[in-house]
Amino acid sequence: MSKYDVSKFRNVTVALNTPFQKDGSVDVEAVKAVSRYFRDKGIKQMYVCGSTGEGFLLDTEERMLVAETVVNEVGKDMNIIVHVGCADTRHSCILAAHAEKIGAAAISAVPCVYYRPSEESVYRHWTKITEAADLPFFIYNIPQLTGFNLSMNLFNRMLENERVAGVKCSSDPAQDILRFKLAGGKDFIVFNGPDEQFVAGRLLGADAGIGGTYGAMPELYLKMDELIKRSEWEKAAEIQNIVTPLIYRLCSFPSMHGAVKGIITLDGCPMGDPRLPFLPVSVDDPDLKTLYQDIRKAVEETKEW
Amino acid sequence: MSKYDVSKFRNVTVALNTPFQKDGSVDVEAVKAVSRYFRDKGIKQMYVCGSTGEGFLLDTEERMLVAETVVNEVGKDMNIIVHVGCADTRHSCILAAHAEKIGAAAISAVPCVYYRPSEESVYRHWTKITEAADLPFFIYNIPQLTGFNLSMNLFNRMLENERVAGVKCSSDPAQDILRFKLAGGKDFIVFNGPDEQFVAGRLLGADAGIGGTYGAMPELYLKMDELIKRSEWEKAAEIQNIVTPLIYRLCSFPSMHGAVKGIITLDGCPMGDPRLPFLPVSVDDPDLKTLYQDIRKAVEETKEW
Amino acid sequence: MSKYDVSKFRNVTVALNTPFQKDGSVDVEAVKAVSRYFRDKGIKQMYVCGSTGEGFLLDTEERMLVAETVVNEVGKDMNIIVHVGCADTRHSCILAAHAEKIGAAAISAVPCVYYRPSEESVYRHWTKITEAADLPFFIYNIPQLTGFNLSMNLFNRMLENERVAGVKCSSDPAQDILRFKLAGGKDFIVFNGPDEQFVAGRLLGADAGIGGTYGAMPELYLKMDELIKRSEWEKAAEIQNIVTPLIYRLCSFPSMHGAVKGIITLDGCPMGDPRLPFLPVSVDDPDLKTLYQDIRKAVEETKEW
Amino acid sequence: MSKYDVSKFRNVTVALNTPFQKDGSVDVEAVKAVSRYFRDKGIKQMYVCGSTGEGFLLDTEERMLVAETVVNEVGKDMNIIVHVGCADTRHSCILAAHAEKIGAAAISAVPCVYYRPSEESVYRHWTKITEAADLPFFIYNIPQLTGFNLSMNLFNRMLENERVAGVKCSSDPAQDILRFKLAGGKDFIVFNGPDEQFVAGRLLGADAGIGGTYGAMPELYLKMDELIKRSEWEKAAEIQNIVTPLIYRLCSFPSMHGAVKGIITLDGCPMGDPRLPFLPVSVDDPDLKTLYQDIRKAVEETKEW
């Protein structure tokens, strides 16, 4: 069992997009601005430099820069979880140690990148990372991108590590959440990964959620969370019925990263384009504008639910 | 939209196992007995000759025999949905026409068996089947066994057919239920397929469920259904937390088919062994006996919920 | 090691398409005609009721009828290998016993259909089939359709059975042929499965090949085989360079089964349409006619190689 | 068609392992030593910082350091192909420009890392990389690690770029080599990727091969290449029959990277351990020693073939 008090992590967690300048470098001022933007929207927790944050497209220095900027800007108001997973253990540990140093609230890592290491390899990889920072560690299971599906066997081994505090469960089957939650127990945080079935994950035991489309419509995720906390499951599911089609529309653009950045930009917080190979989405794209308006309308309509 | 009134199909639906004699032939008397067994347990609807029913291991005559026996025995008390899907359209249509003749309540079919036909092929296949019987038709989507994942495009084409009345959604991602339900509408039945996440499927819009482990613990599924109808979602999820580990235990035997048959046998309704290649599970297996007792205990403990 | 003398099986083996009448029933006279057609083309071995033969679309009686018709018509001139694999062991064994009774040269079976049984299940399934007929048994490994990939462990267990005489290896990686051949040894037949890389499979140890596009251009496969036997590998590869694009063109029609049947029909041996869900291909389709002419041209041009 | 004369690239190409020091940093002296080691073994071409070279475990500076060291050490004797593929286009272009500056012979890149971008994204990614260096560009197709399978459509688009000079084809089906070679033409280099079926790839049109196990037994690959050039295909296949089981043994260690490094170390050129998550393999491991001896024996026995 985790040695940390994890109760503070049960929050709607925005997977933060990383804004870039025109020349392709990290836009530090925009990182600060978007951090405040989400804080002011009522977001209490963010996940930085993960899949949504284009973390795998950044080098070690850039990842440190983003993490540090976010923690410095809003670290007092929010829990900042830094994704430190790299293909290699060495750089992952460097990022982990850095996250502790700058005052991040927690770290997290995918099991592997590109290569398909053995279960034993991943165990060693994650264990080394936990040794590099005295911070809660959240496993990140996302088999559709890593090709590595977390087994109960490895999961149970990881549970013996007192720095392991939870799992971000992004696999498709909602039942994965149930089995990780049953094994992890009450004081272990399971984050729902697939935004399209947030309420289902919550019903099966997820304590909270982390997602890449939260940034485009944080109010709707906050509202679902609020309704769930009030045990109004059917009302929450009604919002899910609105949210999921909006997600499918976000995914219909040349890149989802570009579309989410476009929505945030249209909402008043300029994000720039994603880094290639993610294709840009123009804020002048009429479909994006319509989508933005539909999101705002949905937010308005469900405000009082 | 379907021309049928589908409201009567919103039931906990047992995917019926087919009992065999020692010599390997269908045990007609046991088919009758197990049909009454489920009726007496309060089950209002059954799905026969599907994946659970070893339908793909039976020849056309055997499938007709099973369907006819069930309908004759309990057709007045229950809706009998006959799975008529074969690898070829010809035999599927023969089974469909037979199902109508014997008074089945509905038919259903997988898109394909063994082969990986094109979307257009499946469209023609399903359409021919619907033309063979004036009965509600339930699409059966189970990509993990067929290799064919129902697209929204094909789904929407099928919705134009007024005999298409619903879909049995057995794919892993719970969100599939949401998107089929949104497209199908209020008067279209979506059945949850994955038993391990029944309550999640229901929350995302499934009207009911069909499952291969219902037979081993029908009372628990009936109870979840009852709690959901009373909007007691968290209570229903608590039962799911009991049910899912029981399912994993059923799956740990040499065959799940054998284990479910063993549980039903231990409950007083002899089922015999599954047909090879499904391996038999002995009712003397101490793990099976323990599992049976744990199921009964769970049923007792949740009776008054 | 197999107790049979398997030397006679090292032949270019046509996977025979099953011709149907307009009403959809098996066309017995056409079965006879197409059997003679391939015999007269110089084919010494055929594989009936397999994937190409729409074997999974036929019921048990139809499969017996086809097998019996072919054996009676050309069994004295050719080795007839009958595919007897069904989803269940029971019907597979009935077909195996029947194959022996009618005088087939060998039998063969896929590991599973639709269901995904365990390795132990498949072992029991195949073993039962070999017990049902005193005939050489050829394992059929085709993971892209069955979802079951033959492991070296199961392969080695099967090798202990003296009726097991070879394997039809239809998986994508050419190296599978090499490893099965090394384990099986000199007196064990490995058939190349993927027609698109016939010469590669042969170079890595395949004794012969079985294929679904051989029927459309038997002369080209016979020529490759001849060149290989003369150790003219580069010449054989030149023919492969002609054959593979022709295969891709066959696969570009609404169904490959329909296209191959169309080519055979255009060559003078009427085959009718495939059974649904395989879509028909009209012999009036100009692309099919062009393809037929290109095949004939290729046959002419390589005749004297 | 490529504007470069690519004839010089038809060589047995060692995918170079990157040696590390005990502290985990790149061992520059060992990089030099192993470069000379392969040159002295008669290797004329190397592929650096690819999958075998742990390229994805190195940061940008480390990758530059390795490439530069190799080019400086043996660039006059060998063609050095630098793998420059990163998850993002920006760093890939930096590496490409650096490769040109240091005098590399060519560059190469995977389509994507971790993320699953669209075909259009990959087209833009690869195109940008080719624009960053006036060097022959070799596409790297390895779907089992990237999840991205190069389509003929994208391949044909890439062929229009005159800097595109070839493809490293590491997918399983040998036929992929045939179809890329037919489309690319005589003056386009196709490298065989899967070492286990090197001769099959060559027969289907591969001009040469690049492989991660060449380093452990370069003599055997050079011998296969020599025999193929003498058109002694069956003799070459006999060596493949020796090589492939040796590869399977390399893959049976805790990590293949560690095993190959161990073999090179045992042969007199110290490589150190791979970077985590790849597990180390001790040079004292008796199985590794036996494998090394078996490799040397195979080299001796086939020397005069």
Tab-separated table of C-alpha atoms in Angstrom, chain A residues 50-254:
chain	number	residue	atom	x	y	z
A	50	GLY	CA	1.924	13.042	-21.107
A	51	SER	CA	0.445	11.807	-24.396
A	52	THR	CA	-1.775	14.888	-24.677
A	53	GLY	CA	1.069	17.189	-23.662
A	54	GLU	CA	3.131	15.958	-26.616
A	55	GLY	CA	5.586	14.772	-23.966
A	56	PHE	CA	7.119	12.217	-26.310
A	57	LEU	CA	7.814	14.969	-28.851
A	58	LEU	CA	9.801	17.019	-26.345
A	59	ASP	CA	13.392	16.457	-25.329
A	60	THR	CA	14.466	16.173	-21.712
A	61	GLU	CA	15.214	19.876	-21.314
A	62	GLU	CA	11.898	20.885	-22.838
A	63	ARG	CA	10.027	18.500	-20.569
A	64	MET	CA	11.773	19.968	-17.532
A	65	LEU	CA	10.977	23.451	-18.723
A	66	VAL	CA	7.288	22.732	-19.136
A	67	ALA	CA	6.998	20.939	-15.803
A	68	GLU	CA	8.851	23.656	-13.949
A	69	THR	CA	6.851	26.438	-15.541
A	70	VAL	CA	3.535	24.828	-14.659
A	71	VAL	CA	4.528	24.021	-11.081
A	72	ASN	CA	5.869	27.516	-10.520
A	73	GLU	CA	2.781	29.133	-11.985
A	74	VAL	CA	-0.024	27.139	-10.397
A	75	GLY	CA	1.632	24.564	-8.160
A	76	LYS	CA	0.209	26.193	-5.084
A	77	ASP	CA	-3.342	25.961	-6.375
A	78	MET	CA	-3.243	22.613	-8.107
A	79	ASN	CA	-1.681	19.182	-7.897
A	80	ILE	CA	0.733	18.859	-10.777
A	81	ILE	CA	1.404	15.290	-11.889
A	82	VAL	CA	4.438	15.104	-14.158
A	83	HIS	CA	4.648	12.342	-16.698
A	84	VAL	CA	8.313	11.294	-16.710
A	85	GLY	CA	8.166	8.178	-18.897
A	86	CYS	CA	10.768	7.922	-21.650
A	87	ALA	CA	11.884	4.974	-23.733
A	88	ASP	CA	14.861	4.554	-21.431
A	89	THR	CA	15.047	4.331	-17.677
A	90	ARG	CA	17.984	6.742	-17.395
A	91	HIS	CA	16.190	9.792	-18.732
A	92	SER	CA	12.962	8.818	-16.979
A	93	CYS	CA	14.824	8.900	-13.663
A	94	ILE	CA	16.366	12.261	-14.449
A	95	LEU	CA	12.882	13.638	-15.057
A	96	ALA	CA	11.555	11.976	-11.909
A	97	ALA	CA	14.256	13.524	-9.740
A	98	HIS	CA	13.630	16.872	-11.376
A	99	ALA	CA	9.902	16.617	-10.700
A	100	GLU	CA	10.573	16.090	-7.018
A	101	LYS	CA	13.011	18.970	-6.930
A	102	ILE	CA	10.604	21.460	-8.476
A	103	GLY	CA	7.795	20.476	-6.137
A	104	ALA	CA	5.502	18.431	-8.323
A	105	ALA	CA	2.749	16.571	-6.515
A	106	ALA	CA	3.318	13.224	-8.200
A	107	ILE	CA	4.917	11.466	-11.141
A	108	SER	CA	3.690	8.934	-13.675
A	109	ALA	CA	5.166	6.866	-16.516
A	110	VAL	CA	4.182	4.628	-19.395
A	111	PRO	CA	5.750	1.152	-19.282
A	112	CYS	CA	7.639	1.526	-22.546
A	113	VAL	CA	8.029	3.536	-25.713
A	114	TYR	CA	8.583	2.005	-29.153
A	115	TYR	CA	10.312	-1.144	-27.904
A	116	ARG	CA	8.324	-4.046	-26.485
A	117	PRO	CA	10.278	-5.015	-23.384
A	118	SER	CA	9.410	-7.981	-21.196
A	119	GLU	CA	7.303	-7.734	-18.055
A	120	GLU	CA	10.463	-8.060	-15.980
A	121	SER	CA	12.003	-5.157	-17.898
A	122	VAL	CA	9.012	-2.972	-17.198
A	123	TYR	CA	9.080	-3.941	-13.533
A	124	ARG	CA	12.709	-2.854	-13.299
A	125	HIS	CA	12.012	0.297	-15.300
A	126	TRP	CA	9.137	1.448	-13.115
A	127	THR	CA	10.906	0.446	-9.923
A	128	LYS	CA	13.970	2.516	-10.805
A	129	ILE	CA	11.752	5.497	-11.527
A	130	THR	CA	10.031	5.215	-8.158
A	131	GLU	CA	13.450	5.099	-6.513
A	132	ALA	CA	14.427	8.356	-8.179
A	133	ALA	CA	11.758	10.501	-6.517
A	134	ASP	CA	10.016	10.410	-3.166
A	135	LEU	CA	6.685	11.138	-4.760
A	136	PRO	CA	3.471	9.225	-5.377
A	137	PHE	CA	3.868	7.232	-8.602
A	138	PHE	CA	0.949	6.626	-10.942
A	139	ILE	CA	1.301	3.728	-13.381
A	140	TYR	CA	0.138	4.639	-16.871
A	141	ASN	CA	-1.467	1.750	-18.771
A	142	ILE	CA	-2.256	2.589	-22.383
A	143	PRO	CA	-1.796	-0.609	-24.428
A	144	GLN	CA	-3.133	0.882	-27.656
A	145	LEU	CA	-0.047	3.137	-27.847
A	146	THR	CA	2.587	1.101	-26.025
A	147	GLY	CA	1.652	-2.401	-27.142
A	148	PHE	CA	2.089	-3.403	-23.499
A	149	ASN	CA	-0.965	-4.517	-21.543
A	150	LEU	CA	-0.499	-4.403	-17.780
A	151	SER	CA	-1.127	-7.859	-16.327
A	152	MET	CA	-2.537	-8.480	-12.863
A	153	ASN	CA	0.710	-10.231	-12.062
A	154	LEU	CA	2.863	-7.172	-12.730
A	155	PHE	CA	0.242	-4.891	-11.199
A	156	ASN	CA	0.323	-6.881	-7.961
A	157	ARG	CA	4.109	-6.771	-7.897
A	158	MET	CA	4.011	-3.003	-8.297
A	159	LEU	CA	1.486	-2.691	-5.455
A	160	GLU	CA	4.160	-3.897	-3.044
A	161	ASN	CA	6.070	-0.696	-3.722
A	162	GLU	CA	4.938	1.914	-1.223
A	163	ARG	CA	5.530	4.760	-3.648
A	164	VAL	CA	3.025	3.324	-6.114
A	165	ALA	CA	-0.126	5.278	-5.442
A	166	GLY	CA	-2.407	4.623	-8.378
A	167	VAL	CA	-2.913	3.839	-12.035
A	168	LYS	CA	-4.085	5.799	-15.011
A	169	CYS	CA	-6.133	3.185	-16.837
A	170	SER	CA	-6.534	4.108	-20.497
A	171	SER	CA	-7.302	0.699	-21.930
A	172	ASP	CA	-10.626	0.206	-23.696
A	173	PRO	CA	-12.393	-2.355	-21.507
A	174	ALA	CA	-14.109	-0.587	-18.613
A	175	GLN	CA	-13.697	-3.753	-16.531
A	176	ASP	CA	-9.944	-3.084	-16.286
A	177	ILE	CA	-10.775	-0.240	-13.939
A	178	LEU	CA	-12.838	-2.541	-11.751
A	179	ARG	CA	-10.085	-5.133	-11.444
A	180	PHE	CA	-7.337	-2.589	-10.749
A	181	LYS	CA	-9.541	-0.900	-8.154
A	182	LEU	CA	-10.415	-4.149	-6.418
A	183	ALA	CA	-6.741	-5.086	-6.235
A	184	GLY	CA	-5.515	-1.624	-5.310
A	185	GLY	CA	-8.064	-0.956	-2.620
A	186	LYS	CA	-9.658	2.066	-1.097
A	187	ASP	CA	-6.499	4.127	-0.685
A	188	PHE	CA	-5.247	3.560	-4.206
A	189	ILE	CA	-6.208	5.969	-6.953
A	190	VAL	CA	-7.580	4.647	-10.248
A	191	PHE	CA	-7.897	7.277	-12.951
A	192	ASN	CA	-10.296	6.689	-15.802
A	193	GLY	CA	-8.476	7.052	-19.123
A	194	PRO	CA	-10.996	6.811	-22.000
A	195	ASP	CA	-12.870	10.096	-21.965
A	196	GLU	CA	-15.678	8.625	-24.072
A	197	GLN	CA	-16.755	6.410	-21.187
A	198	PHE	CA	-15.834	8.537	-18.154
A	199	VAL	CA	-19.027	7.825	-16.225
A	200	ALA	CA	-18.729	4.097	-16.866
A	201	GLY	CA	-15.207	4.086	-15.492
A	202	ARG	CA	-16.334	6.014	-12.448
A	203	LEU	CA	-19.203	3.614	-11.796
A	204	LEU	CA	-16.775	0.683	-11.949
A	205	GLY	CA	-14.553	2.271	-9.332
A	206	ALA	CA	-12.405	4.980	-10.883
A	207	ASP	CA	-11.701	7.638	-8.253
A	208	ALA	CA	-11.189	10.330	-10.842
A	209	GLY	CA	-10.213	10.795	-14.470
A	210	ILE	CA	-7.366	12.135	-16.557
A	211	GLY	CA	-8.075	13.003	-20.143
A	212	GLY	CA	-6.883	14.689	-23.274
A	213	THR	CA	-10.219	16.188	-24.209
A	214	TYR	CA	-10.933	17.671	-20.772
A	215	GLY	CA	-9.052	20.758	-21.897
A	216	ALA	CA	-11.587	21.464	-24.616
A	217	MET	CA	-14.571	21.267	-22.271
A	218	PRO	CA	-13.440	21.219	-18.641
A	219	GLU	CA	-16.810	22.446	-17.409
A	220	LEU	CA	-18.550	19.337	-18.721
A	221	TYR	CA	-16.149	16.974	-16.969
A	222	LEU	CA	-16.414	19.016	-13.769
A	223	LYS	CA	-20.172	18.799	-14.049
A	224	MET	CA	-20.125	15.012	-14.558
A	225	ASP	CA	-17.844	14.721	-11.545
A	226	GLU	CA	-20.169	16.876	-9.463
A	227	LEU	CA	-23.231	14.853	-10.463
A	228	ILE	CA	-21.424	11.606	-9.676
A	229	LYS	CA	-20.452	12.931	-6.289
A	230	ARG	CA	-24.145	13.720	-5.749
A	231	SER	CA	-24.926	10.148	-6.906
A	232	GLU	CA	-26.913	11.475	-9.837
A	233	TRP	CA	-25.590	8.840	-12.209
A	234	GLU	CA	-28.270	9.112	-14.841
A	235	LYS	CA	-27.839	12.858	-15.055
A	236	ALA	CA	-24.070	12.339	-15.391
A	237	ALA	CA	-24.703	9.813	-18.154
A	238	GLU	CA	-26.838	12.367	-19.948
A	239	ILE	CA	-23.834	14.672	-20.053
A	240	GLN	CA	-21.686	11.786	-21.250
A	241	ASN	CA	-24.179	11.416	-24.103
A	242	ILE	CA	-23.363	14.993	-25.043
A	243	VAL	CA	-19.627	14.756	-24.416
A	244	THR	CA	-18.846	11.576	-26.356
A	245	PRO	CA	-20.135	12.856	-29.717
A	246	LEU	CA	-18.156	16.057	-29.123
A	247	ILE	CA	-15.049	13.901	-28.626
A	248	TYR	CA	-15.728	12.055	-31.875
A	249	ARG	CA	-15.913	15.424	-33.603
A	250	LEU	CA	-12.583	16.478	-32.063
A	251	CYS	CA	-11.107	13.254	-33.466
A	252	SER	CA	-12.372	13.996	-36.965
A	253	PHE	CA	-9.893	16.831	-37.531
A	254	PRO	CA	-6.419	16.325	-39.088
